[in-house]
PDB file of C-alpha atoms and ligand atoms in Angstrom:
ATOM      1  CA  MET N   9      -5.499  21.795  -6.907  1.00  0.00           C
ATOM      2  CA  ALA N  10      -7.694  20.086  -3.656  1.00  0.00           C
ATOM      3  CA  PHE N  11      -6.619  16.145  -3.558  1.00  0.00           C
ATOM      4  CA  GLU N  12      -9.398  13.817  -4.034  1.00  0.00           C
ATOM      5  CA  LEU N  13     -10.590  10.093  -3.505  1.00  0.00           C
ATOM      6  CA  PRO N  14      -9.896   8.097  -6.231  1.00  0.00           C
ATOM      7  CA  LYS N  15     -12.905   6.469  -6.871  1.00  0.00           C
ATOM      8  CA  LEU N  16     -12.323   2.150  -6.420  1.00  0.00           C
ATOM      9  CA  PRO N  17     -11.130   0.194  -9.953  1.00  0.00           C
ATOM     10  CA  TYR N  18     -13.975  -2.609  -8.796  1.00  0.00           C
ATOM     11  CA  GLU N  19     -17.057  -3.406  -6.177  1.00  0.00           C
ATOM     12  CA  TYR N  20     -16.436  -2.933  -2.709  1.00  0.00           C
ATOM     13  CA  ALA N  21     -17.782  -6.651  -2.770  1.00  0.00           C
ATOM     14  CA  ALA N  22     -15.297  -7.782  -5.794  1.00  0.00           C
ATOM     15  CA  LEU N  23     -12.302  -8.591  -3.245  1.00  0.00           C
ATOM     16  CA  GLU N  24     -14.887 -11.744  -1.257  1.00  0.00           C
ATOM     17  CA  PRO N  25     -14.321 -14.134   0.392  1.00  0.00           C
ATOM     18  CA  HIS N  26     -10.778 -12.978   0.538  1.00  0.00           C
ATOM     19  CA  ILE N  27     -11.472  -8.939   1.852  1.00  0.00           C
ATOM     20  CA  ASP N  28     -14.871  -8.409   3.512  1.00  0.00           C
ATOM     21  CA  ALA N  29     -16.933  -5.772   1.229  1.00  0.00           C
ATOM     22  CA  ARG N  30     -17.969  -4.470   4.094  1.00  0.00           C
ATOM     23  CA  THR N  31     -14.328  -3.719   5.339  1.00  0.00           C
ATOM     24  CA  MET N  32     -13.666  -2.550   2.186  1.00  0.00           C
ATOM     25  CA  GLU N  33     -16.404  -0.122   2.113  1.00  0.00           C
ATOM     26  CA  ILE N  34     -15.107   1.934   5.731  1.00  0.00           C
ATOM     27  CA  HIS N  35     -11.276   1.526   4.673  1.00  0.00           C
ATOM     28  CA  HIS N  36     -12.119   3.348   1.278  1.00  0.00           C
ATOM     29  CA  SER N  37     -15.057   5.470   2.436  1.00  0.00           C
ATOM     30  CA  LYS N  38     -14.346   5.985   5.943  1.00  0.00           C
ATOM     31  CA  HIS N  39     -10.208   5.662   6.156  1.00  0.00           C
ATOM     32  CA  HIS N  40      -8.520   6.669   3.335  1.00  0.00           C
ATOM     33  CA  GLN N  41     -11.336  10.127   2.944  1.00  0.00           C
ATOM     34  CA  ALA N  42      -9.420  11.334   5.867  1.00  0.00           C
ATOM     35  CA  TYR N  43      -6.040  10.813   4.792  1.00  0.00           C
ATOM     36  CA  ILE N  44      -7.260  13.746   1.945  1.00  0.00           C
ATOM     37  CA  THR N  45      -9.532  15.629   4.363  1.00  0.00           C
ATOM     38  CA  ASN N  46      -6.557  15.805   6.519  1.00  0.00           C
ATOM     39  CA  LEU N  47      -3.592  16.247   4.784  1.00  0.00           C
ATOM     40  CA  ASN N  48      -6.146  19.062   2.131  1.00  0.00           C
ATOM     41  CA  ASN N  49      -6.045  20.720   5.687  1.00  0.00           C
ATOM     42  CA  ALA N  50      -2.378  20.720   6.402  1.00  0.00           C
ATOM     43  CA  ILE N  51      -1.920  21.532   3.451  1.00  0.00           C
ATOM     44  CA  ALA N  52      -4.154  24.648   2.182  1.00  0.00           C
ATOM     45  CA  GLY N  53      -2.626  28.039   1.232  1.00  0.00           C
ATOM     46  CA  THR N  54       0.919  26.481   1.294  1.00  0.00           C
ATOM     47  CA  GLU N  55       3.321  25.916  -1.459  1.00  0.00           C
ATOM     48  CA  THR N  56       2.655  22.539  -0.937  1.00  0.00           C
ATOM     49  CA  GLU N  57      -0.737  22.691  -2.399  1.00  0.00           C
ATOM     50  CA  LYS N  58       1.577  22.621  -6.037  1.00  0.00           C
ATOM     51  CA  MET N  59       3.217  19.420  -5.165  1.00  0.00           C
ATOM     52  CA  SER N  60       2.613  15.998  -6.497  1.00  0.00           C
ATOM     53  CA  ILE N  61       1.517  13.332  -4.102  1.00  0.00           C
ATOM     54  CA  GLU N  62       4.597  11.468  -5.130  1.00  0.00           C
ATOM     55  CA  ASP N  63       6.938  14.904  -4.528  1.00  0.00           C
ATOM     56  CA  ILE N  64       5.356  15.372  -1.401  1.00  0.00           C
ATOM     57  CA  CYS N  65       6.398  11.769  -0.074  1.00  0.00           C
ATOM     58  CA  LYS N  66       9.681  12.374  -1.567  1.00  0.00           C
ATOM     59  CA  ASN N  67      10.231  15.644   0.546  1.00  0.00           C
ATOM     60  CA  ILE N  68       9.674  15.009   3.866  1.00  0.00           C
ATOM     61  CA  SER N  69      11.205  16.186   5.790  1.00  0.00           C
ATOM     62  CA  LYS N  70      10.326  19.282   5.178  1.00  0.00           C
ATOM     63  CA  GLN N  71       6.847  18.677   5.746  1.00  0.00           C
ATOM     64  CA  PRO N  72       5.361  18.689   9.725  1.00  0.00           C
ATOM     65  CA  MET N  73       3.731  15.824  10.684  1.00  0.00           C
ATOM     66  CA  ALA N  74       0.374  16.429   9.543  1.00  0.00           C
ATOM     67  CA  VAL N  75       1.372  16.053   6.076  1.00  0.00           C
ATOM     68  CA  ARG N  76       3.704  12.892   6.437  1.00  0.00           C
ATOM     69  CA  ASN N  77       0.838  10.863   8.130  1.00  0.00           C
ATOM     70  CA  ASN N  78      -2.007  11.522   5.879  1.00  0.00           C
ATOM     71  CA  GLY N  79      -0.035  12.549   2.721  1.00  0.00           C
ATOM     72  CA  GLY N  80       1.724   8.900   2.864  1.00  0.00           C
ATOM     73  CA  GLY N  81      -1.822   7.378   4.232  1.00  0.00           C
ATOM     74  CA  HIS N  82      -2.919   8.747   0.747  1.00  0.00           C
ATOM     75  CA  TYR N  83       0.062   7.142  -1.099  1.00  0.00           C
ATOM     76  CA  ASN N  84      -0.191   4.113   0.048  1.00  0.00           C
ATOM     77  CA  HIS N  85      -4.333   4.110  -0.161  1.00  0.00           C
ATOM     78  CA  SER N  86      -4.263   4.746  -3.343  1.00  0.00           C
ATOM     79  CA  LEU N  87      -1.337   1.958  -4.581  1.00  0.00           C
ATOM     80  CA  PHE N  88      -2.796  -0.306  -2.186  1.00  0.00           C
ATOM     81  CA  TRP N  89      -6.179  -0.730  -4.197  1.00  0.00           C
ATOM     82  CA  ASN N  90      -4.224  -0.815  -7.419  1.00  0.00           C
ATOM     83  CA  ASN N  91      -2.397  -3.600  -6.658  1.00  0.00           C
ATOM     84  CA  MET N  92      -5.171  -5.730  -6.156  1.00  0.00           C
ATOM     85  CA  GLY N  93      -8.625  -6.862  -7.703  1.00  0.00           C
ATOM     86  CA  PRO N  94     -11.229  -9.351  -8.690  1.00  0.00           C
ATOM     87  CA  ASN N  95      -9.372 -11.945 -10.811  1.00  0.00           C
ATOM     88  CA  ALA N  96      -6.374 -11.195  -9.723  1.00  0.00           C
ATOM     89  CA  GLY N  97      -3.729 -14.003  -7.491  1.00  0.00           C
ATOM     90  CA  GLY N  98      -1.607 -16.618  -9.165  1.00  0.00           C
ATOM     91  CA  ALA N  99       1.428 -16.003 -10.399  1.00  0.00           C
ATOM     92  CA  PRO N 100       3.626 -12.956 -11.913  1.00  0.00           C
ATOM     93  CA  GLN N 101       5.025 -13.293 -15.403  1.00  0.00           C
ATOM     94  CA  GLY N 102       7.367 -12.281 -17.140  1.00  0.00           C
ATOM     95  CA  GLU N 103       9.593  -9.274 -17.114  1.00  0.00           C
ATOM     96  CA  LEU N 104       8.883  -9.430 -12.938  1.00  0.00           C
ATOM     97  CA  ALA N 105       8.494 -13.100 -12.429  1.00  0.00           C
ATOM     98  CA  ALA N 106      12.081 -13.361 -13.285  1.00  0.00           C
ATOM     99  CA  ALA N 107      13.019 -10.318 -11.221  1.00  0.00           C
ATOM    100  CA  ILE N 108      11.325 -12.059  -8.593  1.00  0.00           C
ATOM    101  CA  ASP N 109      13.360 -15.189  -9.766  1.00  0.00           C
ATOM    102  CA  THR N 110      16.805 -13.395  -9.337  1.00  0.00           C
ATOM    103  CA  ALA N 111      16.057 -11.578  -6.130  1.00  0.00           C
ATOM    104  CA  PHE N 112      14.485 -14.642  -3.916  1.00  0.00           C
ATOM    105  CA  GLY N 113      14.781 -17.659  -5.998  1.00  0.00           C
ATOM    106  CA  ASN N 114      11.270 -18.375  -6.501  1.00  0.00           C
ATOM    107  CA  LEU N 115       8.161 -16.764  -5.849  1.00  0.00           C
ATOM    108  CA  ASP N 116       7.316 -18.979  -3.016  1.00  0.00           C
ATOM    109  CA  THR N 117      10.921 -17.751  -0.705  1.00  0.00           C
ATOM    110  CA  PHE N 118       8.962 -13.939  -2.144  1.00  0.00           C
ATOM    111  CA  LYS N 119       5.456 -14.730  -0.358  1.00  0.00           C
ATOM    112  CA  THR N 120       6.712 -16.068   2.929  1.00  0.00           C
ATOM    113  CA  GLN N 121       9.677 -13.119   3.346  1.00  0.00           C
ATOM    114  CA  PHE N 122       7.336 -10.524   2.343  1.00  0.00           C
ATOM    115  CA  ALA N 123       4.382 -11.664   4.885  1.00  0.00           C
ATOM    116  CA  ALA N 124       7.273 -11.904   7.774  1.00  0.00           C
ATOM    117  CA  ALA N 125       7.895  -8.483   6.590  1.00  0.00           C
ATOM    118  CA  GLY N 126       3.795  -7.822   7.528  1.00  0.00           C
ATOM    119  CA  ALA N 127       3.374 -10.248  10.329  1.00  0.00           C
ATOM    120  CA  THR N 128       6.379  -8.413  12.430  1.00  0.00           C
ATOM    121  CA  ARG N 129       5.483  -5.226  11.543  1.00  0.00           C
ATOM    122  CA  PHE N 130       4.960  -4.006  14.941  1.00  0.00           C
ATOM    123  CA  GLY N 131       1.925  -2.121  15.552  1.00  0.00           C
ATOM    124  CA  SER N 132       0.765  -0.431  12.201  1.00  0.00           C
ATOM    125  CA  GLY N 133       2.012  -0.058   9.302  1.00  0.00           C
ATOM    126  CA  TRP N 134       2.884  -1.659   5.968  1.00  0.00           C
ATOM    127  CA  ALA N 135       4.742  -4.219   3.582  1.00  0.00           C
ATOM    128  CA  TRP N 136       6.544  -3.048   0.402  1.00  0.00           C
ATOM    129  CA  LEU N 137       7.663  -4.991  -2.581  1.00  0.00           C
ATOM    130  CA  ILE N 138      10.043  -2.332  -4.144  1.00  0.00           C
ATOM    131  CA  VAL N 139      12.858  -1.584  -6.731  1.00  0.00           C
ATOM    132  CA  GLY N 140      15.649  -0.124  -4.080  1.00  0.00           C
ATOM    133  CA  THR N 141      18.312   2.330  -4.905  1.00  0.00           C
ATOM    134  CA  ASP N 142      20.204   0.061  -6.281  1.00  0.00           C
ATOM    135  CA  LYS N 143      17.559  -0.972  -9.156  1.00  0.00           C
ATOM    136  CA  LYS N 144      17.125  -4.939  -7.172  1.00  0.00           C
ATOM    137  CA  LEU N 145      13.767  -5.727  -5.730  1.00  0.00           C
ATOM    138  CA  ALA N 146      13.798  -5.984  -2.570  1.00  0.00           C
ATOM    139  CA  ILE N 147      11.075  -6.094   0.680  1.00  0.00           C
ATOM    140  CA  CYS N 148      10.985  -3.678   3.661  1.00  0.00           C
ATOM    141  CA  SER N 149       8.168  -2.786   5.849  1.00  0.00           C
ATOM    142  CA  THR N 150       7.239   0.568   7.465  1.00  0.00           C
ATOM    143  CA  PRO N 151       5.537   2.189  11.033  1.00  0.00           C
ATOM    144  CA  ASN N 152       2.143   3.888  10.440  1.00  0.00           C
ATOM    145  CA  GLN N 153       1.719   5.579   7.222  1.00  0.00           C
ATOM    146  CA  ASP N 154       5.198   6.221   5.886  1.00  0.00           C
ATOM    147  CA  ASN N 155       6.724   4.778   2.659  1.00  0.00           C
ATOM    148  CA  PRO N 156       9.676   4.349   0.356  1.00  0.00           C
ATOM    149  CA  LEU N 157       9.492   6.896  -1.588  1.00  0.00           C
ATOM    150  CA  MET N 158       9.712   8.758   1.562  1.00  0.00           C
ATOM    151  CA  ASP N 159      13.554  10.731   2.040  1.00  0.00           C
ATOM    152  CA  ILE N 160      12.896   9.409   6.004  1.00  0.00           C
ATOM    153  CA  ALA N 161      12.504   5.961   5.051  1.00  0.00           C
ATOM    154  CA  GLU N 162      14.787   3.545   6.493  1.00  0.00           C
ATOM    155  CA  THR N 163      14.881   1.376   3.776  1.00  0.00           C
ATOM    156  CA  LYS N 164      14.351   4.057  -0.165  1.00  0.00           C
ATOM    157  CA  GLY N 165      12.814   3.142  -3.649  1.00  0.00           C
ATOM    158  CA  THR N 166      10.156   2.494  -5.772  1.00  0.00           C
ATOM    159  CA  PRO N 167       6.546   0.944  -4.667  1.00  0.00           C
ATOM    160  CA  LEU N 168       5.394  -1.934  -6.361  1.00  0.00           C
ATOM    161  CA  LEU N 169       3.332  -4.174  -4.314  1.00  0.00           C
ATOM    162  CA  ALA N 170       2.170  -2.105  -0.732  1.00  0.00           C
ATOM    163  CA  LEU N 171      -0.061  -4.457   1.721  1.00  0.00           C
ATOM    164  CA  ASP N 172      -1.315  -2.055   4.817  1.00  0.00           C
ATOM    165  CA  VAL N 173      -1.272  -4.417   7.534  1.00  0.00           C
ATOM    166  CA  TRP N 174      -3.060  -2.405   9.864  1.00  0.00           C
ATOM    167  CA  GLU N 175      -5.830  -3.393  11.832  1.00  0.00           C
ATOM    168  CA  HIS N 176      -8.299  -1.190  10.192  1.00  0.00           C
ATOM    169  CA  ALA N 177      -7.749  -3.484   6.850  1.00  0.00           C
ATOM    170  CA  TYR N 178      -8.765  -7.450   8.318  1.00  0.00           C
ATOM    171  CA  TYR N 179      -9.990  -6.571  11.862  1.00  0.00           C
ATOM    172  CA  LEU N 180     -13.578  -7.155  10.809  1.00  0.00           C
ATOM    173  CA  HIS N 181     -13.422 -10.774   9.204  1.00  0.00           C
ATOM    174  CA  TYR N 182      -9.765 -11.560  10.571  1.00  0.00           C
ATOM    175  CA  GLN N 183      -9.737 -10.362  14.467  1.00  0.00           C
ATOM    176  CA  ASN N 184      -6.132 -10.746  15.239  1.00  0.00           C
ATOM    177  CA  ARG N 185      -5.360 -13.304  12.486  1.00  0.00           C
ATOM    178  CA  ARG N 186      -2.977 -10.569  10.714  1.00  0.00           C
ATOM    179  CA  PRO N 187      -1.300 -13.596   8.893  1.00  0.00           C
ATOM    180  CA  ASP N 188      -4.697 -15.915   7.734  1.00  0.00           C
ATOM    181  CA  TYR N 189      -5.196 -11.865   6.426  1.00  0.00           C
ATOM    182  CA  ILE N 190      -1.959 -11.802   4.858  1.00  0.00           C
ATOM    183  CA  SER N 191      -2.635 -15.374   3.551  1.00  0.00           C
ATOM    184  CA  ALA N 192      -5.996 -14.095   1.713  1.00  0.00           C
ATOM    185  CA  PHE N 193      -3.493 -11.284   0.232  1.00  0.00           C
ATOM    186  CA  TRP N 194      -2.024 -13.593  -2.513  1.00  0.00           C
ATOM    187  CA  ASN N 195      -5.663 -13.913  -3.798  1.00  0.00           C
ATOM    188  CA  VAL N 196      -6.517 -10.564  -5.053  1.00  0.00           C
ATOM    189  CA  VAL N 197      -3.051  -9.739  -5.918  1.00  0.00           C
ATOM    190  CA  ASN N 198      -2.808  -8.057  -9.307  1.00  0.00           C
ATOM    191  CA  TRP N 199       0.521  -8.697 -10.884  1.00  0.00           C
ATOM    192  CA  GLU N 200      -0.466  -7.190 -13.839  1.00  0.00           C
ATOM    193  CA  GLU N 201      -0.434  -3.795 -12.222  1.00  0.00           C
ATOM    194  CA  VAL N 202       2.694  -4.548  -9.870  1.00  0.00           C
ATOM    195  CA  ALA N 203       4.650  -5.341 -13.270  1.00  0.00           C
ATOM    196  CA  LYS N 204       3.486  -2.556 -15.018  1.00  0.00           C
ATOM    197  CA  ARG N 205       5.160  -0.273 -12.276  1.00  0.00           C
ATOM    198  CA  LEU N 206       7.767  -2.251 -12.544  1.00  0.00           C
ATOM    199  CA  LYS N 207       8.697  -1.061 -16.122  1.00  0.00           C
ATOM    200  CA  THR N 208       8.133   2.438 -15.060  1.00  0.00           C
ATOM    201  CA  ALA N 209      10.120   2.205 -11.726  1.00  0.00           C
TER     202      ALA N 209
HETATM  203 MN1  MN3 Q  17      -5.315   1.845   5.707  1.00  0.00          MN
END
């Protein structure tokens, strides 16, 4: 079955002023749609059509580059939309808060290290909070549309929180100021969704 663009769980303007409506609309309806269209074209008539996007990522070394780039693009953006929301931000609670304290010392240190992972990713890519293969929380970044689920990833694990640091994610509003975009991101993080992902990781 062909992959389809997931509906955003909020309006394009819902993350204003931190992420502007025009950026959200282009990012979701054009960029994410293009990854899906190209992924569907790349897997048409192959066995990959029967696989979930997670299983495609986990076995990405067996796939052509078009599936790695566009399948990663579909998985990453689907996660990204859901780990943001209106009336979000603030601090994580409960089990997630405790796991962040255990792994990083405290929330501010986690935010600083995560922001650095996004800011120092050269060119296009993503910053991640993951549950690593050792079951501990960790921060990493990936180039292009790679992600930590992929068997080719330098640091592997289950993604909990994703941040898109491609220029298309922020350029209209922030131009070259990637660190300002990353600071603003904390105001729209849906920690409840991140906590849910931790429970099933
Ligand atoms: Mn993007």
